[in-house]
């Protein structure tokens, strides 16, 4: 099989194993709604966040949707898309070393993506799938990277997402010119045997959104109607009539502020077409992706109040996020391949589109899907991602006007930050580590699966998986010291009082403790394996 190589690859191939496990600290002030809804928003580097989440969610995620940096070379976006942010430079310097100074932007992108994709694979269920949104700048590298990590046989499809042209007029004036008219979504499964359900069309597409609004090249008479004095007889407008009316209303403010600009000029030139196959996204004059906003209106976006800005975001209209994805695309992906209780993960959360889509689906089909979002930027996570989800859950006043309430969808999420590593530089357990956090890591390191139930330290029994029953004797106040009186030593008396595993269990009992005074013969006779904390905990 052809392989992909780049400067720095040797340094990152196994780096996901070297990333320390960290604690997660929940912030009750930024958390919203029902804390037990099962949804998470984690602020922090997504590589470290994924490693911290792994003991709890390995093998549990049905669908991963990520929209990583497209690596266009543009450093002016909200997301630095040149993989050249201070955080990334620092990370590359530590992991890759001096070679990092010679990396091209493609080398940097591959170094950044490889360990994250390796970890993401561990989250997927046996029937799990991953969608990776990308464009022409890295599609060739992304495909080979995913082939290497997920296997070529697990590639299910490459979905082409048309994103439009610079303008309708330029298409006719320079018919021989080419443009980057597509983005792509690479679809892989965890196992080759995974069979995808049929993607319905027609009336079934109405839930959750019209798929052909996004992937389309048809000539539909229902999408033709009089608009700004134009009444086409063939082809179709880009949006259905109702959505066009909403767009016109949204941009009335722009029209009022610029007397030299008319809505028909904006719509005809940038957002609609007849006899031409146009799509839901276009490319601006600089070659960057822009959504629903003509250049002459961009100067007004900073003048909008925070309430109006969020209204645009919640409605799927223009925002300062040039890479903002459509909620309906993610809804379609999620509803197609998940059922009502499945878990969805997005480790490049951005403004929270995936969370928005999952919450909206709850309203539409009554399911109980859950999301995990990870966003690196502190300000974006708290001021945009969390705020957007908050308004979706609780409801909000459109434009800040109490006369225009928008009903909330309900639910909730926990807002978490990354804490200290579980183990310090000497290999000892960090002082901040409490029983539930260490228990989750111990069970995961022993079995490769998350804890089957919540634990609080009232019992040494953690759970069973296949032929193993796992126990842990741990005292936070006495960690690092084996003291029988503290209950962190496996003594003959403690061995006799270990809680029994569930009825019908046939296998070994694995006991983690700071020390052991039971003879090897007695342990073997009792079917017990002793492992010392912290030295025999994998991942330390």
mmCIF file of C-alpha atoms in Angstrom, residues 61-383:
data_model
loop_
_atom_site.group_PDB
_atom_site.id
_atom_site.type_symbol
_atom_site.label_atom_id
_atom_site.label_comp_id
_atom_site.label_asym_id
_atom_site.label_seq_id
_atom_site.Cartn_x
_atom_site.Cartn_y
_atom_site.Cartn_z
ATOM 1 C CA UNK A 61 -19.074 7.056 20.137
ATOM 2 C CA UNK A 62 -21.280 6.238 17.172
ATOM 3 C CA UNK A 63 -20.485 9.270 15.018
ATOM 4 C CA UNK A 64 -17.557 11.691 14.861
ATOM 5 C CA UNK A 65 -17.914 14.835 12.762
ATOM 6 C CA UNK A 66 -14.901 17.123 12.569
ATOM 7 C CA UNK A 67 -14.208 20.242 10.544
ATOM 8 C CA UNK A 68 -10.450 20.726 11.049
ATOM 9 C CA UNK A 69 -8.428 23.657 9.637
ATOM 10 C CA UNK A 70 -8.400 23.521 5.851
ATOM 11 C CA UNK A 71 -4.820 24.801 5.821
ATOM 12 C CA UNK A 72 -5.463 27.365 3.112
ATOM 13 C CA UNK A 73 -2.564 29.557 4.187
ATOM 14 C CA UNK A 74 -4.926 32.284 5.399
ATOM 15 C CA UNK A 75 -3.976 33.571 8.852
ATOM 16 C CA UNK A 76 -6.749 36.140 9.149
ATOM 17 C CA UNK A 77 -9.657 33.886 10.050
ATOM 18 C CA UNK A 78 -11.105 33.390 13.486
ATOM 19 C CA UNK A 79 -9.382 30.022 13.266
ATOM 20 C CA UNK A 80 -5.810 30.491 12.133
ATOM 21 C CA UNK A 81 -5.930 28.280 9.049
ATOM 22 C CA UNK A 82 -2.207 28.269 8.405
ATOM 23 C CA UNK A 83 -1.627 25.864 11.319
ATOM 24 C CA UNK A 84 0.662 28.621 12.530
ATOM 25 C CA UNK A 85 -0.917 29.717 15.806
ATOM 26 C CA UNK A 86 1.320 30.279 18.860
ATOM 27 C CA UNK A 87 -0.190 27.169 20.482
ATOM 28 C CA UNK A 88 0.608 25.028 17.450
ATOM 29 C CA UNK A 89 4.123 26.456 17.091
ATOM 30 C CA UNK A 90 4.817 25.668 20.737
ATOM 31 C CA UNK A 91 3.425 22.154 20.419
ATOM 32 C CA UNK A 92 5.414 21.404 17.264
ATOM 33 C CA UNK A 93 8.601 22.678 18.894
ATOM 34 C CA UNK A 94 8.151 20.369 21.873
ATOM 35 C CA UNK A 95 7.099 17.281 19.954
ATOM 36 C CA UNK A 96 9.013 17.515 16.683
ATOM 37 C CA UNK A 97 12.058 19.389 17.944
ATOM 38 C CA UNK A 98 14.404 21.429 15.754
ATOM 39 C CA UNK A 99 12.906 19.909 12.616
ATOM 40 C CA UNK A 100 9.806 22.004 13.324
ATOM 41 C CA UNK A 101 11.640 25.093 12.058
ATOM 42 C CA UNK A 102 11.835 23.561 8.568
ATOM 43 C CA UNK A 103 8.267 22.310 8.309
ATOM 44 C CA UNK A 104 6.074 23.465 5.461
ATOM 45 C CA UNK A 105 2.485 24.303 6.279
ATOM 46 C CA UNK A 106 1.516 20.848 4.944
ATOM 47 C CA UNK A 107 4.041 19.163 7.255
ATOM 48 C CA UNK A 108 2.602 21.130 10.169
ATOM 49 C CA UNK A 109 -0.951 20.184 9.262
ATOM 50 C CA UNK A 110 -0.069 16.494 9.060
ATOM 51 C CA UNK A 111 1.822 16.645 12.371
ATOM 52 C CA UNK A 112 -1.189 18.264 13.970
ATOM 53 C CA UNK A 113 -3.778 15.874 12.528
ATOM 54 C CA UNK A 114 -2.051 12.497 12.901
ATOM 55 C CA UNK A 115 -2.132 12.021 16.709
ATOM 56 C CA UNK A 116 -5.619 13.515 16.935
ATOM 57 C CA UNK A 117 -7.000 11.079 14.379
ATOM 58 C CA UNK A 118 -5.266 8.204 16.159
ATOM 59 C CA UNK A 119 -7.062 9.103 19.370
ATOM 60 C CA UNK A 120 -10.379 9.746 17.639
ATOM 61 C CA UNK A 121 -10.366 6.206 16.256
ATOM 62 C CA UNK A 122 -10.273 4.835 19.809
ATOM 63 C CA UNK A 123 -13.557 6.568 20.628
ATOM 64 C CA UNK A 124 -15.555 4.840 17.904
ATOM 65 C CA UNK A 125 -17.829 1.907 18.540
ATOM 66 C CA UNK A 126 -17.384 -1.192 16.403
ATOM 67 C CA UNK A 127 -20.130 0.201 14.153
ATOM 68 C CA UNK A 128 -18.921 3.794 14.455
ATOM 69 C CA UNK A 129 -18.168 6.225 11.634
ATOM 70 C CA UNK A 130 -16.152 9.414 11.228
ATOM 71 C CA UNK A 131 -16.834 12.338 8.889
ATOM 72 C CA UNK A 132 -13.943 14.684 8.094
ATOM 73 C CA UNK A 133 -14.795 17.919 6.313
ATOM 74 C CA UNK A 134 -11.962 19.223 4.136
ATOM 75 C CA UNK A 135 -11.310 21.085 0.891
ATOM 76 C CA UNK A 136 -8.866 20.853 -1.991
ATOM 77 C CA UNK A 137 -5.880 22.195 -0.039
ATOM 78 C CA UNK A 138 -5.461 18.995 2.002
ATOM 79 C CA UNK A 139 -7.919 16.470 0.523
ATOM 80 C CA UNK A 140 -5.089 14.376 -0.948
ATOM 81 C CA UNK A 141 -3.130 14.303 2.326
ATOM 82 C CA UNK A 142 -6.249 13.765 4.439
ATOM 83 C CA UNK A 143 -7.314 10.758 2.360
ATOM 84 C CA UNK A 144 -3.933 9.037 2.718
ATOM 85 C CA UNK A 145 -3.780 9.899 6.416
ATOM 86 C CA UNK A 146 -7.195 8.365 7.038
ATOM 87 C CA UNK A 147 -6.292 5.343 4.920
ATOM 88 C CA UNK A 148 -3.256 4.767 7.127
ATOM 89 C CA UNK A 149 -5.133 5.133 10.402
ATOM 90 C CA UNK A 150 -8.528 3.621 9.539
ATOM 91 C CA UNK A 151 -7.485 1.364 6.618
ATOM 92 C CA UNK A 152 -8.386 1.898 2.949
ATOM 93 C CA UNK A 153 -11.058 -0.791 3.201
ATOM 94 C CA UNK A 154 -12.929 1.310 5.741
ATOM 95 C CA UNK A 155 -13.310 4.258 3.385
ATOM 96 C CA UNK A 156 -17.038 4.403 2.708
ATOM 97 C CA UNK A 157 -17.328 7.470 0.534
ATOM 98 C CA UNK A 158 -15.986 10.870 -0.393
ATOM 99 C CA UNK A 159 -18.933 13.244 -0.466
ATOM 100 C CA UNK A 160 -18.563 16.250 -2.740
ATOM 101 C CA UNK A 161 -20.150 19.393 -1.347
ATOM 102 C CA UNK A 162 -20.590 22.052 -3.992
ATOM 103 C CA UNK A 163 -19.720 25.472 -2.691
ATOM 104 C CA UNK A 164 -20.528 27.705 -5.622
ATOM 105 C CA UNK A 165 -18.659 30.140 -7.818
ATOM 106 C CA UNK A 166 -17.464 33.690 -7.411
ATOM 107 C CA UNK A 167 -20.492 35.104 -9.128
ATOM 108 C CA UNK A 168 -23.032 34.194 -11.753
ATOM 109 C CA UNK A 169 -21.905 36.981 -14.034
ATOM 110 C CA UNK A 170 -18.236 35.932 -14.009
ATOM 111 C CA UNK A 171 -19.256 32.398 -14.911
ATOM 112 C CA UNK A 172 -20.728 33.614 -18.193
ATOM 113 C CA UNK A 173 -18.021 36.157 -18.952
ATOM 114 C CA UNK A 174 -15.140 33.726 -18.518
ATOM 115 C CA UNK A 175 -16.606 30.333 -19.265
ATOM 116 C CA UNK A 176 -13.170 28.701 -19.596
ATOM 117 C CA UNK A 177 -12.069 29.622 -16.086
ATOM 118 C CA UNK A 178 -11.998 27.069 -13.273
ATOM 119 C CA UNK A 179 -12.833 27.542 -9.623
ATOM 120 C CA UNK A 180 -12.611 25.412 -6.522
ATOM 121 C CA UNK A 181 -16.271 24.557 -6.606
ATOM 122 C CA UNK A 182 -16.284 21.772 -4.022
ATOM 123 C CA UNK A 183 -15.485 20.896 -0.487
ATOM 124 C CA UNK A 184 -15.405 17.285 0.599
ATOM 125 C CA UNK A 185 -16.524 15.095 3.459
ATOM 126 C CA UNK A 186 -14.434 11.953 3.869
ATOM 127 C CA UNK A 187 -16.426 9.117 5.433
ATOM 128 C CA UNK A 188 -14.712 6.184 7.176
ATOM 129 C CA UNK A 189 -15.965 3.437 9.458
ATOM 130 C CA UNK A 190 -14.213 1.792 12.403
ATOM 131 C CA UNK A 191 -14.715 -1.651 10.857
ATOM 132 C CA UNK A 192 -14.954 -2.644 7.204
ATOM 133 C CA UNK A 193 -18.083 -4.689 7.911
ATOM 134 C CA UNK A 194 -20.085 -1.574 8.830
ATOM 135 C CA UNK A 195 -23.007 -1.146 6.447
ATOM 136 C CA UNK A 196 -24.429 2.322 5.967
ATOM 137 C CA UNK A 197 -28.202 2.776 5.907
ATOM 138 C CA UNK A 198 -29.775 3.909 2.672
ATOM 139 C CA UNK A 199 -29.695 7.675 2.228
ATOM 140 C CA UNK A 200 -33.293 8.512 1.459
ATOM 141 C CA UNK A 201 -34.367 11.202 -0.969
ATOM 142 C CA UNK A 202 -37.677 12.808 -1.728
ATOM 143 C CA UNK A 203 -40.210 13.291 1.056
ATOM 144 C CA UNK A 204 -37.970 11.600 3.637
ATOM 145 C CA UNK A 205 -35.449 14.384 3.171
ATOM 146 C CA UNK A 206 -37.819 16.841 4.784
ATOM 147 C CA UNK A 207 -36.534 15.647 8.160
ATOM 148 C CA UNK A 208 -34.291 17.222 9.312
ATOM 149 C CA UNK A 209 -33.688 19.442 6.303
ATOM 150 C CA UNK A 210 -33.795 19.456 2.535
ATOM 151 C CA UNK A 211 -30.648 17.603 1.557
ATOM 152 C CA UNK A 212 -30.978 18.749 -2.026
ATOM 153 C CA UNK A 213 -30.760 22.351 -0.812
ATOM 154 C CA UNK A 214 -27.086 21.571 -0.256
ATOM 155 C CA UNK A 215 -26.199 18.793 -2.705
ATOM 156 C CA UNK A 216 -28.132 19.812 -5.765
ATOM 157 C CA UNK A 217 -27.932 20.325 -9.464
ATOM 158 C CA UNK A 218 -31.534 19.948 -10.461
ATOM 159 C CA UNK A 219 -34.106 21.910 -12.447
ATOM 160 C CA UNK A 220 -37.091 22.173 -10.101
ATOM 161 C CA UNK A 221 -40.105 24.227 -10.940
ATOM 162 C CA UNK A 222 -40.971 24.499 -7.241
ATOM 163 C CA UNK A 223 -37.743 26.447 -6.745
ATOM 164 C CA UNK A 224 -38.680 29.016 -9.389
ATOM 165 C CA UNK A 225 -40.736 32.025 -8.438
ATOM 166 C CA UNK A 226 -40.843 35.768 -9.165
ATOM 167 C CA UNK A 227 -38.072 37.640 -7.388
ATOM 168 C CA UNK A 228 -36.911 41.235 -7.847
ATOM 169 C CA UNK A 229 -38.586 41.419 -11.236
ATOM 170 C CA UNK A 230 -37.035 38.199 -12.490
ATOM 171 C CA UNK A 231 -39.301 35.237 -13.273
ATOM 172 C CA UNK A 232 -37.179 32.388 -14.710
ATOM 173 C CA UNK A 233 -38.766 29.677 -16.827
ATOM 174 C CA UNK A 234 -35.932 27.156 -16.473
ATOM 175 C CA UNK A 235 -33.364 26.372 -13.813
ATOM 176 C CA UNK A 236 -33.990 27.223 -10.181
ATOM 177 C CA UNK A 237 -33.233 29.741 -7.474
ATOM 178 C CA UNK A 238 -30.707 28.720 -4.878
ATOM 179 C CA UNK A 239 -33.118 28.839 -1.932
ATOM 180 C CA UNK A 240 -36.757 27.930 -1.573
ATOM 181 C CA UNK A 241 -39.191 30.831 -1.412
ATOM 182 C CA UNK A 242 -39.652 30.850 2.363
ATOM 183 C CA UNK A 243 -35.928 30.887 3.044
ATOM 184 C CA UNK A 244 -35.406 33.653 0.531
ATOM 185 C CA UNK A 245 -38.029 35.732 2.333
ATOM 186 C CA UNK A 246 -36.149 35.197 5.595
ATOM 187 C CA UNK A 247 -32.847 36.201 3.987
ATOM 188 C CA UNK A 248 -34.375 39.357 2.553
ATOM 189 C CA UNK A 249 -35.714 40.293 5.966
ATOM 190 C CA UNK A 250 -32.328 39.626 7.622
ATOM 191 C CA UNK A 251 -30.568 41.948 5.204
ATOM 192 C CA UNK A 252 -33.005 44.833 5.327
ATOM 193 C CA UNK A 253 -30.670 46.431 7.849
ATOM 194 C CA UNK A 254 -27.795 46.299 5.379
ATOM 195 C CA UNK A 255 -29.949 47.828 2.673
ATOM 196 C CA UNK A 256 -30.897 50.743 4.893
ATOM 197 C CA UNK A 257 -27.270 51.487 5.749
ATOM 198 C CA UNK A 258 -25.977 51.551 2.194
ATOM 199 C CA UNK A 259 -28.127 53.600 -0.182
ATOM 200 C CA UNK A 260 -25.940 52.593 -3.112
ATOM 201 C CA UNK A 261 -26.665 48.916 -2.650
ATOM 202 C CA UNK A 262 -29.864 47.010 -3.434
ATOM 203 C CA UNK A 263 -30.976 43.574 -2.330
ATOM 204 C CA UNK A 264 -31.674 42.371 -5.841
ATOM 205 C CA UNK A 265 -28.097 43.262 -6.771
ATOM 206 C CA UNK A 266 -26.835 41.235 -3.821
ATOM 207 C CA UNK A 267 -29.083 38.232 -4.399
ATOM 208 C CA UNK A 268 -28.654 37.981 -8.171
ATOM 209 C CA UNK A 269 -24.898 38.452 -8.132
ATOM 210 C CA UNK A 270 -23.981 36.369 -5.115
ATOM 211 C CA UNK A 271 -26.687 34.046 -3.918
ATOM 212 C CA UNK A 272 -28.950 32.857 -6.705
ATOM 213 C CA UNK A 273 -28.933 31.645 -10.268
ATOM 214 C CA UNK A 274 -31.043 30.506 -13.158
ATOM 215 C CA UNK A 275 -29.857 27.931 -15.670
ATOM 216 C CA UNK A 276 -26.745 27.440 -13.545
ATOM 217 C CA UNK A 277 -26.115 24.807 -10.888
ATOM 218 C CA UNK A 278 -25.284 26.807 -7.795
ATOM 219 C CA UNK A 279 -24.802 25.645 -4.257
ATOM 220 C CA UNK A 280 -25.236 26.725 -0.664
ATOM 221 C CA UNK A 281 -21.737 28.133 -0.341
ATOM 222 C CA UNK A 282 -19.592 30.336 -2.513
ATOM 223 C CA UNK A 283 -15.965 31.416 -2.754
ATOM 224 C CA UNK A 284 -15.027 35.046 -2.381
ATOM 225 C CA UNK A 285 -12.615 37.059 -4.502
ATOM 226 C CA UNK A 286 -9.654 36.097 -2.315
ATOM 227 C CA UNK A 287 -10.413 32.398 -2.739
ATOM 228 C CA UNK A 288 -11.705 31.934 0.810
ATOM 229 C CA UNK A 289 -14.990 30.355 1.763
ATOM 230 C CA UNK A 290 -17.714 32.850 2.646
ATOM 231 C CA UNK A 291 -21.284 32.174 3.634
ATOM 232 C CA UNK A 292 -24.263 34.273 2.596
ATOM 233 C CA UNK A 293 -22.656 37.697 2.849
ATOM 234 C CA UNK A 294 -21.769 39.989 -0.060
ATOM 235 C CA UNK A 295 -18.487 41.910 0.194
ATOM 236 C CA UNK A 296 -20.254 45.293 0.402
ATOM 237 C CA UNK A 297 -22.090 44.135 3.528
ATOM 238 C CA UNK A 298 -19.116 42.694 5.397
ATOM 239 C CA UNK A 299 -18.129 46.069 6.834
ATOM 240 C CA UNK A 300 -21.342 46.097 8.861
ATOM 241 C CA UNK A 301 -20.879 42.825 10.666
ATOM 242 C CA UNK A 302 -18.789 44.369 13.444
ATOM 243 C CA UNK A 303 -21.448 47.008 14.058
ATOM 244 C CA UNK A 304 -24.105 44.436 14.923
ATOM 245 C CA UNK A 305 -24.919 44.001 18.593
ATOM 246 C CA UNK A 306 -24.018 40.694 20.247
ATOM 247 C CA UNK A 307 -27.695 39.761 20.241
ATOM 248 C CA UNK A 308 -28.050 40.374 16.508
ATOM 249 C CA UNK A 309 -24.800 38.553 15.824
ATOM 250 C CA UNK A 310 -26.016 35.520 17.744
ATOM 251 C CA UNK A 311 -29.341 35.683 15.898
ATOM 252 C CA UNK A 312 -27.471 35.341 12.630
ATOM 253 C CA UNK A 313 -25.463 32.430 14.011
ATOM 254 C CA UNK A 314 -28.530 30.639 15.358
ATOM 255 C CA UNK A 315 -30.400 31.091 12.095
ATOM 256 C CA UNK A 316 -27.491 29.822 9.991
ATOM 257 C CA UNK A 317 -26.861 33.203 8.406
ATOM 258 C CA UNK A 318 -23.599 35.113 8.035
ATOM 259 C CA UNK A 319 -21.221 35.468 10.959
ATOM 260 C CA UNK A 320 -17.550 36.294 11.367
ATOM 261 C CA UNK A 321 -16.884 32.551 11.265
ATOM 262 C CA UNK A 322 -15.861 32.151 7.648
ATOM 263 C CA UNK A 323 -15.716 28.383 8.105
ATOM 264 C CA UNK A 324 -19.076 28.074 9.836
ATOM 265 C CA UNK A 325 -20.843 24.901 8.719
ATOM 266 C CA UNK A 326 -24.542 24.544 8.094
ATOM 267 C CA UNK A 327 -26.544 23.064 10.951
ATOM 268 C CA UNK A 328 -28.633 21.176 8.405
ATOM 269 C CA UNK A 329 -25.600 19.405 6.954
ATOM 270 C CA UNK A 330 -24.604 18.109 10.372
ATOM 271 C CA UNK A 331 -28.216 17.248 11.163
ATOM 272 C CA UNK A 332 -28.434 15.205 8.006
ATOM 273 C CA UNK A 333 -25.208 13.361 8.801
ATOM 274 C CA UNK A 334 -26.233 12.683 12.391
ATOM 275 C CA UNK A 335 -29.822 11.649 11.659
ATOM 276 C CA UNK A 336 -28.695 9.398 8.816
ATOM 277 C CA UNK A 337 -26.260 7.306 10.832
ATOM 278 C CA UNK A 338 -27.307 7.562 14.481
ATOM 279 C CA UNK A 339 -30.287 6.516 16.542
ATOM 280 C CA UNK A 340 -31.942 8.162 19.491
ATOM 281 C CA UNK A 341 -29.426 7.315 22.254
ATOM 282 C CA UNK A 342 -26.155 7.570 20.323
ATOM 283 C CA UNK A 343 -23.137 9.707 21.200
ATOM 284 C CA UNK A 344 -21.698 12.253 18.747
ATOM 285 C CA UNK A 345 -18.205 13.768 19.076
ATOM 286 C CA UNK A 346 -16.738 16.923 17.525
ATOM 287 C CA UNK A 347 -13.187 17.791 18.598
ATOM 288 C CA UNK A 348 -12.988 20.937 16.431
ATOM 289 C CA UNK A 349 -16.175 22.463 17.824
ATOM 290 C CA UNK A 350 -15.767 26.089 16.764
ATOM 291 C CA UNK A 351 -19.055 27.908 17.200
ATOM 292 C CA UNK A 352 -20.874 24.723 18.256
ATOM 293 C CA UNK A 353 -22.680 23.732 15.061
ATOM 294 C CA UNK A 354 -22.582 20.025 15.931
ATOM 295 C CA UNK A 355 -24.078 20.626 19.370
ATOM 296 C CA UNK A 356 -26.735 22.843 17.797
ATOM 297 C CA UNK A 357 -27.603 20.104 15.294
ATOM 298 C CA UNK A 358 -27.882 17.416 17.984
ATOM 299 C CA UNK A 359 -30.117 19.570 20.182
ATOM 300 C CA UNK A 360 -32.319 20.462 17.229
ATOM 301 C CA UNK A 361 -32.718 16.796 16.307
ATOM 302 C CA UNK A 362 -33.926 16.105 19.828
ATOM 303 C CA UNK A 363 -36.814 18.453 19.142
ATOM 304 C CA UNK A 364 -37.508 16.976 15.731
ATOM 305 C CA UNK A 365 -37.507 13.248 16.443
ATOM 306 C CA UNK A 366 -37.648 13.025 20.238
ATOM 307 C CA UNK A 367 -34.333 11.150 20.411
ATOM 308 C CA UNK A 368 -31.832 11.420 23.228
ATOM 309 C CA UNK A 369 -28.573 11.770 21.351
ATOM 310 C CA UNK A 370 -25.674 13.253 23.291
ATOM 311 C CA UNK A 371 -22.738 15.364 22.168
ATOM 312 C CA UNK A 372 -19.146 15.934 23.230
ATOM 313 C CA UNK A 373 -17.585 19.138 21.914
ATOM 314 C CA UNK A 374 -13.971 20.283 22.298
ATOM 315 C CA UNK A 375 -12.877 23.847 21.574
ATOM 316 C CA UNK A 376 -9.318 25.047 22.129
ATOM 317 C CA UNK A 377 -9.825 28.822 22.220
ATOM 318 C CA UNK A 378 -10.930 29.965 25.667
ATOM 319 C CA UNK A 379 -12.840 33.017 24.481
ATOM 320 C CA UNK A 380 -14.593 31.213 21.643
ATOM 321 C CA UNK A 381 -15.551 28.324 23.939
ATOM 322 C CA UNK A 382 -17.100 30.523 26.625
ATOM 323 C CA UNK A 383 -18.398 33.516 24.659
#
